[in-house]
């Protein structure tokens, strides 16, 4: 969402006092690769330090070396040696390191810097792009939009790698309409834990294809993905509307994601503004900003519905029809709607400006004890009352952004490894907290309290970007998919070399 980082910036100014906090670290060991492999591991302090940390800034996990592969063949040789050489070691593929708890790290093993493999090739018919696994989504957008096309599903933040998001799911405000990013892949090139270089698709090596998508890096490293493309719009009408009533807020969100006609919107998200946090009013006109702040103060929680409609020609009647539909059929607080008109690129890349602010202040690298959940629609009111009102709102302060929006299960493919609630509609809830070294443990305890409340209350949440440390938690998470997941690990990575930072095997 726009201004996600703005709130974090302001809050972090209040809490950030010391450098990044490490709650765990491992000593290094030396890995010597035979000369015939023709592989060079980088071991300089700067490279090792970068590979030892991630966006979460909560863990420090030190590898023995980092490989910057010029092609997928080097990754294959490394994995074959790791699996069959005199000394076995583990390997972690790392893109931008946007994981939260060391999921892309490996202690004493080799980190593969996937950003060394970055390339975008658009097909002649412009129906797909072949993208190297280390390519950033923002570069995919640039390259494809120049040719008048683009992928159809996006994360809120684009400076993350294609292979990284496809190993998880890749979610954002377009999922309700186009599915997650893993639902928009035609084909993959994958290097398995045995060092095999395999192409896979729904028709070719389907077990690997469906396993890798959402598979948390457990079965292979994505070196290439064939991504679905469609027409790239030129601009976006971008709206935010405010609600004081949670039921009205969710009803309107669910109505928007159920539309199936020309006037449907292209993007739907939501956000909670709470009186014990910093209230970002910058999207609204200066004359309304104090009114928005007063609303939050008076109601304790204000719900922000965020919507976008993409377009090329502003004179087309459809734009006026969409605006009329939003203003006449939604139940937001009268007068509290604001609209911006921006380029398609700027809308999709909207979080970048907030990152730039954080970096300029030296506040990007702070602990991020985020909690990302999927919550069934039938239990969202119980979740709101028990978590938002009775846990989050009762904290002395909240230190981040709370995302809150619904999506449709039928846009996901259940054959893939990703796990979601078993309801037609479920909510994406992102509690994107920033912390200081002094209070990161406190925020993590709040997260644990939320998870415990959901379990005790029978709210059937699923976590996203999770980090379990017990096998029984992973088995519970995957549920009926655990058997296939376990079988695929034995099939494609029998020595359990890949992505040990996930702590699954």
Coordinates of C-alpha atoms in Angstrom, one line a residue:
X1 CA 0.0 0.0 0.0
X2 CA 1.0 3.6 -0.4
X3 CA 2.8 5.1 2.5
X4 CA 3.3 1.7 4.2
X5 CA 6.8 2.8 5.0
X6 CA 5.9 6.4 6.0
X7 CA 4.2 5.2 9.2
X8 CA 7.1 2.9 9.9
X9 CA 9.5 5.8 9.4
X10 CA 7.7 8.0 11.9
X11 CA 7.3 5.3 14.5
X12 CA 10.8 4.0 14.1
X13 CA 12.1 7.5 14.8
X14 CA 10.6 7.1 18.2
X15 CA 11.8 3.7 19.0
X16 CA 15.1 3.2 17.1
X17 CA 18.1 3.9 19.2
X18 CA 20.7 1.2 18.5
X19 CA 22.0 -0.9 15.5
X20 CA 20.2 -4.0 14.3
X21 CA 19.6 -6.6 17.0
X22 CA 20.7 -10.2 16.6
X23 CA 19.1 -12.8 18.7
X24 CA 21.1 -15.7 17.2
X25 CA 24.3 -16.3 15.5
X26 CA 26.5 -19.1 14.3
X27 CA 30.2 -19.4 13.8
X28 CA 31.6 -20.0 10.3
X29 CA 33.4 -23.0 8.9
X30 CA 35.6 -23.2 5.9
X31 CA 34.4 -24.8 2.6
X32 CA 37.1 -25.5 0.1
X33 CA 35.8 -26.3 -3.4
X34 CA 37.9 -28.4 -5.8
X35 CA 39.5 -26.4 -8.7
X36 CA 37.8 -28.5 -11.4
X37 CA 34.5 -27.1 -10.3
X38 CA 35.6 -23.7 -11.4
X39 CA 33.5 -22.0 -8.6
X40 CA 34.7 -19.1 -6.5
X41 CA 33.2 -18.5 -3.1
X42 CA 33.2 -14.9 -1.9
X43 CA 34.3 -14.7 1.7
X44 CA 35.1 -11.0 2.3
X45 CA 33.7 -9.5 5.4
X46 CA 31.2 -7.2 3.6
X47 CA 29.7 -10.0 1.5
X48 CA 29.5 -12.3 4.5
X49 CA 27.9 -9.6 6.6
X50 CA 25.2 -8.9 4.0
X51 CA 24.4 -12.6 3.6
X52 CA 24.2 -13.0 7.4
X53 CA 21.3 -10.7 7.8
X54 CA 17.8 -10.2 6.2
X55 CA 15.1 -7.6 6.3
X56 CA 13.8 -8.9 9.6
X57 CA 17.0 -7.9 11.3
X58 CA 16.3 -10.3 14.1
X59 CA 18.7 -13.1 13.4
X60 CA 22.4 -13.3 12.4
X61 CA 23.3 -16.5 10.5
X62 CA 26.8 -16.6 9.1
X63 CA 27.6 -18.6 6.0
X64 CA 31.0 -19.9 5.0
X65 CA 30.8 -18.2 1.6
X66 CA 28.7 -16.7 -1.1
X67 CA 28.4 -17.8 -4.7
X68 CA 27.6 -15.2 -7.4
X69 CA 26.7 -17.5 -10.3
X70 CA 27.0 -16.3 -13.9
X71 CA 24.6 -19.0 -15.0
X72 CA 22.4 -21.8 -13.6
X73 CA 25.2 -24.3 -14.5
X74 CA 27.3 -23.0 -11.6
X75 CA 24.5 -23.6 -9.2
X76 CA 24.1 -27.1 -10.5
X77 CA 27.8 -27.9 -10.1
X78 CA 27.7 -26.5 -6.6
X79 CA 24.7 -28.6 -5.5
X80 CA 26.1 -31.8 -7.1
X81 CA 29.3 -31.4 -5.2
X82 CA 27.4 -30.6 -2.0
X83 CA 25.3 -33.7 -2.4
X84 CA 28.1 -36.1 -3.5
X85 CA 31.4 -34.6 -2.4
X86 CA 33.7 -35.5 0.5
X87 CA 32.1 -32.9 2.7
X88 CA 28.4 -32.2 2.6
X89 CA 27.2 -28.7 3.2
X90 CA 23.9 -26.9 3.0
X91 CA 22.9 -24.2 0.5
X92 CA 20.4 -21.3 0.6
X93 CA 19.3 -19.3 -2.4
X94 CA 18.9 -15.6 -1.5
X95 CA 17.4 -12.8 -3.6
X96 CA 17.0 -9.4 -1.9
X97 CA 17.0 -11.0 1.6
X98 CA 13.5 -9.8 2.3
X99 CA 12.8 -12.7 4.7
X100 CA 12.1 -12.0 8.3
X101 CA 13.7 -14.8 10.4
X102 CA 16.7 -16.1 8.5
X103 CA 14.7 -18.2 6.0
X104 CA 17.2 -17.4 3.2
X105 CA 20.3 -18.0 5.4
X106 CA 22.5 -21.0 6.1
X107 CA 25.0 -21.5 8.9
X108 CA 28.4 -22.6 7.7
X109 CA 27.1 -23.3 4.3
X110 CA 26.9 -21.5 1.0
X111 CA 24.5 -18.6 0.2
X112 CA 23.8 -18.3 -3.6
X113 CA 23.3 -14.6 -4.5
X114 CA 20.5 -15.1 -7.0
X115 CA 20.6 -11.4 -8.0
X116 CA 23.6 -12.3 -10.1
X117 CA 21.1 -14.1 -12.4
X118 CA 18.8 -11.3 -13.6
X119 CA 17.2 -11.1 -17.0
X120 CA 13.8 -10.5 -18.7
X121 CA 12.9 -11.7 -22.2
X122 CA 9.4 -10.9 -23.5
X123 CA 8.0 -13.4 -26.1
X124 CA 7.3 -12.2 -29.6
X125 CA 3.6 -12.5 -29.1
X126 CA 3.9 -10.6 -25.7
X127 CA 1.9 -13.3 -23.9
X128 CA 4.7 -14.2 -21.5
X129 CA 8.1 -13.2 -20.2
X130 CA 11.0 -15.5 -19.4
X131 CA 12.5 -14.1 -16.2
X132 CA 15.7 -15.2 -14.4
X133 CA 15.0 -16.1 -10.8
X134 CA 17.1 -13.3 -9.3
X135 CA 15.4 -10.5 -11.2
X136 CA 13.6 -7.9 -9.2
X137 CA 9.9 -7.4 -9.9
X138 CA 10.4 -3.7 -10.4
X139 CA 12.8 -4.6 -13.3
X140 CA 10.2 -7.0 -14.7
X141 CA 7.7 -4.1 -14.6
X142 CA 10.1 -1.7 -16.4
X143 CA 11.1 -4.2 -19.1
X144 CA 7.6 -5.4 -19.9
X145 CA 5.8 -2.1 -19.6
X146 CA 8.2 -0.7 -22.3
X147 CA 6.6 -3.2 -24.7
X148 CA 3.0 -2.3 -23.5
X149 CA 2.5 -5.4 -21.4
X150 CA 3.0 -6.5 -17.7
X151 CA 2.4 -9.3 -15.3
X152 CA -1.1 -9.2 -13.7
X153 CA -0.3 -9.9 -10.0
X154 CA 1.9 -7.9 -7.8
X155 CA 3.3 -7.7 -4.3
X156 CA 3.0 -4.3 -2.6
X157 CA 6.8 -4.0 -2.6
X158 CA 8.6 -4.6 -5.9
X159 CA 12.2 -4.6 -5.0
X160 CA 12.2 -8.3 -4.2
X161 CA 13.2 -11.2 -6.4
X162 CA 10.9 -13.3 -8.7
X163 CA 12.3 -16.6 -7.3
X164 CA 11.8 -15.4 -3.8
X165 CA 8.1 -14.5 -4.1
X166 CA 7.3 -17.6 -6.2
X167 CA 8.8 -19.7 -3.4
X168 CA 6.2 -18.3 -1.0
X169 CA 3.1 -17.1 -3.0
X170 CA 3.4 -13.4 -3.9
X171 CA 0.4 -11.6 -2.7
X172 CA -1.1 -8.1 -2.9
X173 CA -4.2 -6.1 -3.8
X174 CA -4.7 -7.8 -7.2
X175 CA -4.9 -11.4 -5.8
X176 CA -8.7 -11.4 -5.5
X177 CA -8.9 -10.9 -9.3
X178 CA -5.8 -12.5 -10.8
X179 CA -4.6 -14.8 -8.0
X180 CA -1.2 -14.8 -6.3
X181 CA 2.0 -14.6 -8.4
X182 CA 2.3 -18.4 -8.2
X183 CA -1.0 -18.7 -10.1
X184 CA 0.4 -16.8 -13.0
X185 CA 3.4 -19.0 -13.9
X186 CA 3.4 -21.2 -17.1
X187 CA 6.8 -22.9 -16.7
X188 CA 9.9 -23.0 -14.5
X189 CA 13.6 -24.0 -14.8
X190 CA 14.6 -25.5 -11.4
X191 CA 17.8 -26.8 -10.0
X192 CA 17.0 -29.6 -7.5
X193 CA 18.9 -30.5 -4.4
X194 CA 20.6 -33.2 -6.4
X195 CA 21.9 -30.6 -8.8
X196 CA 19.6 -31.6 -11.6
X197 CA 18.6 -28.9 -14.0
X198 CA 15.0 -29.5 -14.9
X199 CA 12.3 -27.7 -16.8
X200 CA 8.8 -28.1 -15.4
X201 CA 5.2 -27.1 -16.0
X202 CA 1.8 -28.6 -15.5
X203 CA 2.5 -31.0 -18.3
X204 CA 6.3 -31.6 -17.8
X205 CA 7.6 -32.7 -14.4
X206 CA 4.3 -31.5 -12.7
X207 CA 5.3 -32.8 -9.3
X208 CA 8.3 -30.5 -9.2
X209 CA 6.4 -27.6 -10.7
X210 CA 3.5 -27.6 -8.2
X211 CA 5.9 -28.4 -5.3
X212 CA 8.3 -25.5 -6.0
X213 CA 5.5 -22.9 -6.3
X214 CA 5.0 -21.9 -2.7
X215 CA 7.4 -24.6 -1.6
X216 CA 9.7 -22.4 0.5
X217 CA 12.8 -23.3 -1.4
X218 CA 12.7 -26.9 -0.2
X219 CA 12.7 -28.8 -3.6
X220 CA 14.8 -26.7 -5.9
X221 CA 16.1 -23.3 -6.8
X222 CA 14.1 -21.3 -9.4
X223 CA 16.5 -20.2 -12.1
X224 CA 13.8 -19.1 -14.6
X225 CA 10.1 -18.5 -14.5
X226 CA 7.8 -18.0 -17.5
X227 CA 5.4 -15.3 -16.3
X228 CA 1.9 -14.6 -17.8
X229 CA 1.6 -11.1 -19.3
X230 CA -1.3 -8.9 -20.3
X231 CA -1.9 -5.4 -21.4
X232 CA -0.1 -2.8 -19.3
X233 CA -2.5 0.1 -18.5
X234 CA -1.1 3.7 -18.6
X235 CA -2.6 5.1 -15.4
X236 CA -4.4 4.3 -12.2
X237 CA -7.3 6.1 -10.4
X238 CA -6.3 5.5 -6.8
X239 CA -8.9 5.9 -4.0
X240 CA -8.9 5.8 -0.2
X241 CA -12.1 5.8 1.9
X242 CA -12.6 5.9 5.6
X243 CA -14.9 3.8 7.8
X244 CA -15.7 3.8 11.5
X245 CA -17.8 0.6 11.4
X246 CA -15.9 -2.7 10.8
X247 CA -18.9 -4.5 9.5
X248 CA -19.6 -1.9 6.8
X249 CA -15.9 -1.9 5.9
X250 CA -15.7 -5.6 5.4
X251 CA -19.0 -5.8 3.6
X252 CA -17.8 -3.2 1.1
X253 CA -14.5 -5.0 0.6
X254 CA -16.2 -8.3 0.0
X255 CA -18.6 -6.7 -2.4
X256 CA -15.7 -5.2 -4.4
X257 CA -13.9 -8.5 -4.8
X258 CA -17.0 -10.3 -5.9
X259 CA -17.7 -8.0 -8.9
X260 CA -17.3 -9.6 -12.3
X261 CA -18.1 -6.9 -14.9
X262 CA -16.4 -4.0 -16.7
X263 CA -16.9 -1.7 -13.7
X264 CA -14.9 -3.9 -11.3
X265 CA -11.8 -2.5 -9.8
X266 CA -8.3 -3.8 -10.2
X267 CA -6.9 -3.5 -6.7
X268 CA -8.5 -3.8 -3.3
X269 CA -6.7 -3.5 0.1
X270 CA -7.4 -2.2 3.5
X271 CA -5.6 -0.7 6.5
X272 CA -6.3 -0.1 10.1
X273 CA -5.5 3.3 11.7
X274 CA -5.4 3.0 15.5
X275 CA -5.3 5.6 18.2
X276 CA -2.3 4.1 19.9
X277 CA -0.2 4.4 16.7
X278 CA 1.0 7.1 14.4
X279 CA -1.8 8.1 12.1
X280 CA -0.7 8.8 8.5
X281 CA -3.1 11.3 6.9
X282 CA -0.8 12.3 3.9
X283 CA -3.0 10.8 1.2
X284 CA -5.8 13.2 2.1
X285 CA -5.9 16.9 1.3
X286 CA -4.2 19.2 3.9
X287 CA -7.6 20.6 4.7
X288 CA -8.9 17.1 5.8
X289 CA -5.8 15.8 7.6
X290 CA -6.7 17.1 11.0
X291 CA -10.3 15.8 10.5
X292 CA -8.9 12.3 9.8
X293 CA -6.7 12.4 12.9
X294 CA -9.7 13.5 15.0
X295 CA -11.7 10.5 13.6
X296 CA -9.1 8.1 14.8
X297 CA -8.9 9.8 18.2
X298 CA -12.7 9.7 18.6
X299 CA -13.3 6.2 17.3
X300 CA -10.0 4.5 18.4
X301 CA -10.0 2.6 15.1
X302 CA -10.6 3.9 11.6
X303 CA -10.7 1.4 8.7
X304 CA -9.2 2.5 5.3
X305 CA -10.5 1.0 2.1
X306 CA -8.0 1.3 -0.7
X307 CA -9.1 0.8 -4.3
X308 CA -7.5 1.3 -7.7
X309 CA -8.9 1.2 -11.3
X310 CA -6.4 1.0 -14.1
X311 CA -7.1 2.8 -17.4
X312 CA -5.6 4.2 -20.7
X313 CA -8.0 6.8 -21.9
X314 CA -9.5 9.1 -19.2
X315 CA -12.3 10.1 -21.6
X316 CA -13.8 6.5 -21.7
X317 CA -17.1 6.3 -19.9
X318 CA -16.0 3.3 -17.8
X319 CA -13.9 5.6 -15.6
X320 CA -16.8 7.8 -14.7
X321 CA -18.9 4.7 -14.1
X322 CA -16.4 3.2 -11.7
X323 CA -16.2 6.5 -9.8
X324 CA -20.0 6.8 -9.6
X325 CA -20.3 3.2 -8.4
X326 CA -17.8 3.8 -5.6
X327 CA -19.3 7.0 -4.4
X328 CA -22.9 5.9 -4.6
X329 CA -22.8 2.3 -3.4
X330 CA -20.1 2.2 -0.7
X331 CA -20.8 3.0 2.9
X332 CA -17.7 5.0 3.8
X333 CA -18.0 8.0 6.1
X334 CA -19.5 10.9 4.1
X335 CA -16.9 13.3 2.8
X336 CA -13.9 11.0 3.6
X337 CA -12.9 9.8 0.2
X338 CA -9.7 11.0 -1.6
X339 CA -8.5 10.2 -5.1
X340 CA -5.1 10.4 -6.8
X341 CA -4.4 9.9 -10.5
X342 CA -0.9 8.4 -11.0
X343 CA 0.9 6.4 -13.7
X344 CA 0.6 2.7 -13.6
X345 CA 4.3 2.3 -12.8
X346 CA 4.2 4.8 -9.9
X347 CA 1.1 3.1 -8.4
X348 CA 2.7 -0.3 -8.4
X349 CA 6.0 1.1 -7.2
X350 CA 4.4 3.3 -4.6
X351 CA 6.3 1.8 -1.6
X352 CA 9.7 2.8 -3.0
X353 CA 9.4 6.4 -1.9
X354 CA 8.9 5.3 1.7
X355 CA 11.9 3.0 1.5
X356 CA 14.0 6.0 0.2
X357 CA 12.9 8.0 3.2
X358 CA 13.9 5.3 5.6
X359 CA 17.3 4.8 4.0
X360 CA 18.0 8.5 4.0
X361 CA 17.4 8.5 7.7
X362 CA 19.5 5.3 8.3
X363 CA 16.4 3.6 9.6
X364 CA 15.7 0.9 7.0
X365 CA 17.7 -1.8 8.8
X366 CA 15.7 -2.1 12.0
X367 CA 14.1 -5.2 13.4
X368 CA 10.8 -6.1 11.7
X369 CA 8.9 -8.7 13.8
X370 CA 6.1 -9.0 11.3
X371 CA 3.1 -11.3 11.6
X372 CA 1.3 -12.2 8.4
X373 CA -1.9 -14.3 8.6
X374 CA -4.7 -15.6 6.5
X375 CA -8.0 -15.5 8.4
X376 CA -11.3 -17.2 7.2
X377 CA -14.1 -14.8 6.3
X378 CA -16.5 -16.6 8.7
X379 CA -14.2 -15.8 11.7
X380 CA -13.0 -12.3 10.7
X381 CA -15.3 -10.6 13.2
X382 CA -14.1 -12.8 16.1
X383 CA -10.5 -12.1 15.0
X384 CA -11.2 -8.3 14.8
X385 CA -12.7 -8.2 18.3
X386 CA -10.3 -10.6 19.9
X387 CA -7.0 -9.4 18.3
X388 CA -7.5 -5.9 17.0
X389 CA -9.6 -4.6 19.9
X390 CA -8.5 -6.7 22.8
X391 CA -4.8 -7.2 22.1
X392 CA -3.4 -4.6 19.7
X393 CA -5.5 -1.6 20.8
X394 CA -4.6 -2.3 24.4
X395 CA -0.9 -2.0 23.8
X396 CA 0.7 1.2 24.9
X397 CA 1.6 1.8 21.3
X398 CA 1.6 0.1 18.0
X399 CA 4.7 0.4 15.8
X400 CA 3.7 -0.2 12.3
X401 CA 1.1 -0.8 9.7
X402 CA -1.9 -3.2 9.8
X403 CA -3.1 -4.4 6.5
X404 CA -6.5 -6.0 6.3
X405 CA -8.2 -7.2 3.0
X406 CA -10.1 -10.1 1.6
X407 CA -9.4 -12.4 -1.4
X408 CA -10.9 -15.3 -3.2
X409 CA -9.8 -18.9 -2.8
X410 CA -10.8 -19.9 -6.3
X411 CA -7.9 -17.8 -7.7
X412 CA -5.4 -20.2 -6.0
X413 CA -4.3 -23.6 -7.2
X414 CA -4.5 -26.2 -4.5
X415 CA -2.0 -28.5 -6.2
X416 CA 0.7 -26.0 -5.2
X417 CA 2.6 -26.1 -1.9
X418 CA 1.2 -22.8 -0.6
X419 CA -1.4 -23.3 2.2
X420 CA -4.5 -21.1 2.7
X421 CA -7.7 -21.4 4.7
X422 CA -10.4 -23.7 3.5
X423 CA -13.1 -21.1 2.8
X424 CA -14.2 -19.4 -0.4
X425 CA -13.1 -16.0 0.9
X426 CA -10.4 -15.3 3.4
X427 CA -8.6 -12.2 4.7
X428 CA -5.0 -11.2 4.4
X429 CA -3.9 -9.6 7.7
X430 CA -0.4 -8.1 7.8
X431 CA 0.8 -6.7 11.1
X432 CA 3.9 -5.0 9.8
X433 CA 5.6 -3.8 12.9
X434 CA 8.9 -2.0 13.3
X435 CA 10.8 -2.4 16.6
X436 CA 14.0 -1.4 18.4
X437 CA 16.6 -3.8 19.8
X438 CA 15.1 -3.0 23.2
X439 CA 11.5 -3.9 22.4
X440 CA 11.7 -6.5 19.6
X441 CA 11.1 -9.3 22.2
X442 CA 8.0 -7.5 23.5
X443 CA 6.5 -7.3 20.0
X444 CA 7.3 -10.9 19.4
X445 CA 5.4 -11.8 22.6
X446 CA 2.4 -9.8 21.3
X447 CA 2.6 -11.9 18.1
X448 CA 2.6 -15.1 20.1
X449 CA -0.3 -13.9 22.1
X450 CA -2.3 -13.3 18.9
X451 CA -1.5 -16.8 17.6
X452 CA -2.4 -18.4 21.0
X453 CA -5.7 -16.5 21.1
X454 CA -6.6 -17.7 17.6
X455 CA -5.8 -21.3 18.6
X456 CA -7.7 -21.1 21.8
X457 CA -10.7 -19.5 20.1
X458 CA -10.7 -22.0 17.2
X459 CA -9.9 -19.3 14.6
X460 CA -8.3 -21.4 11.8
X461 CA -5.6 -19.0 10.7
X462 CA -2.8 -19.9 8.4
X463 CA 0.5 -18.1 8.6
X464 CA 2.4 -16.5 5.6
X465 CA 6.2 -16.0 5.7
X466 CA 6.1 -18.1 8.8
X467 CA 9.0 -19.4 10.8
X468 CA 8.2 -22.5 12.9
X469 CA 10.9 -24.3 14.8
X470 CA 9.0 -27.5 15.7
X471 CA 8.1 -30.2 13.2
X472 CA 4.7 -30.6 14.7
X473 CA 3.9 -27.0 13.8
X474 CA 4.9 -27.5 10.2
X475 CA 2.8 -30.7 10.0
X476 CA -0.2 -28.7 11.4
X477 CA 0.5 -25.9 9.0
X478 CA 0.5 -28.0 5.9
X479 CA -2.3 -30.3 7.1
X480 CA -3.4 -32.6 4.3
X481 CA -0.5 -31.4 2.1
X482 CA 2.2 -32.5 4.5
X483 CA 2.4 -36.1 3.0
X484 CA 3.1 -34.7 -0.5
X485 CA 5.4 -32.1 0.9
X486 CA 7.5 -34.7 2.7
X487 CA 7.5 -37.0 -0.3
X488 CA 8.7 -34.2 -2.6
X489 CA 11.6 -33.4 -0.2
X490 CA 12.8 -37.0 -0.4
X491 CA 12.4 -37.0 -4.2
X492 CA 14.1 -33.7 -5.1
X493 CA 16.3 -33.0 -2.1
X494 CA 16.9 -36.3 -0.3
X495 CA 20.0 -35.0 1.6
X496 CA 18.1 -31.9 2.8
X497 CA 20.6 -29.4 1.5
X498 CA 18.3 -26.6 0.4
X499 CA 16.9 -23.7 2.4
X500 CA 17.7 -25.0 5.9
X501 CA 16.8 -21.6 7.3
X502 CA 13.1 -22.6 7.0
X503 CA 13.7 -25.1 9.8
X504 CA 11.3 -27.7 8.3
X505 CA 13.5 -30.7 8.0

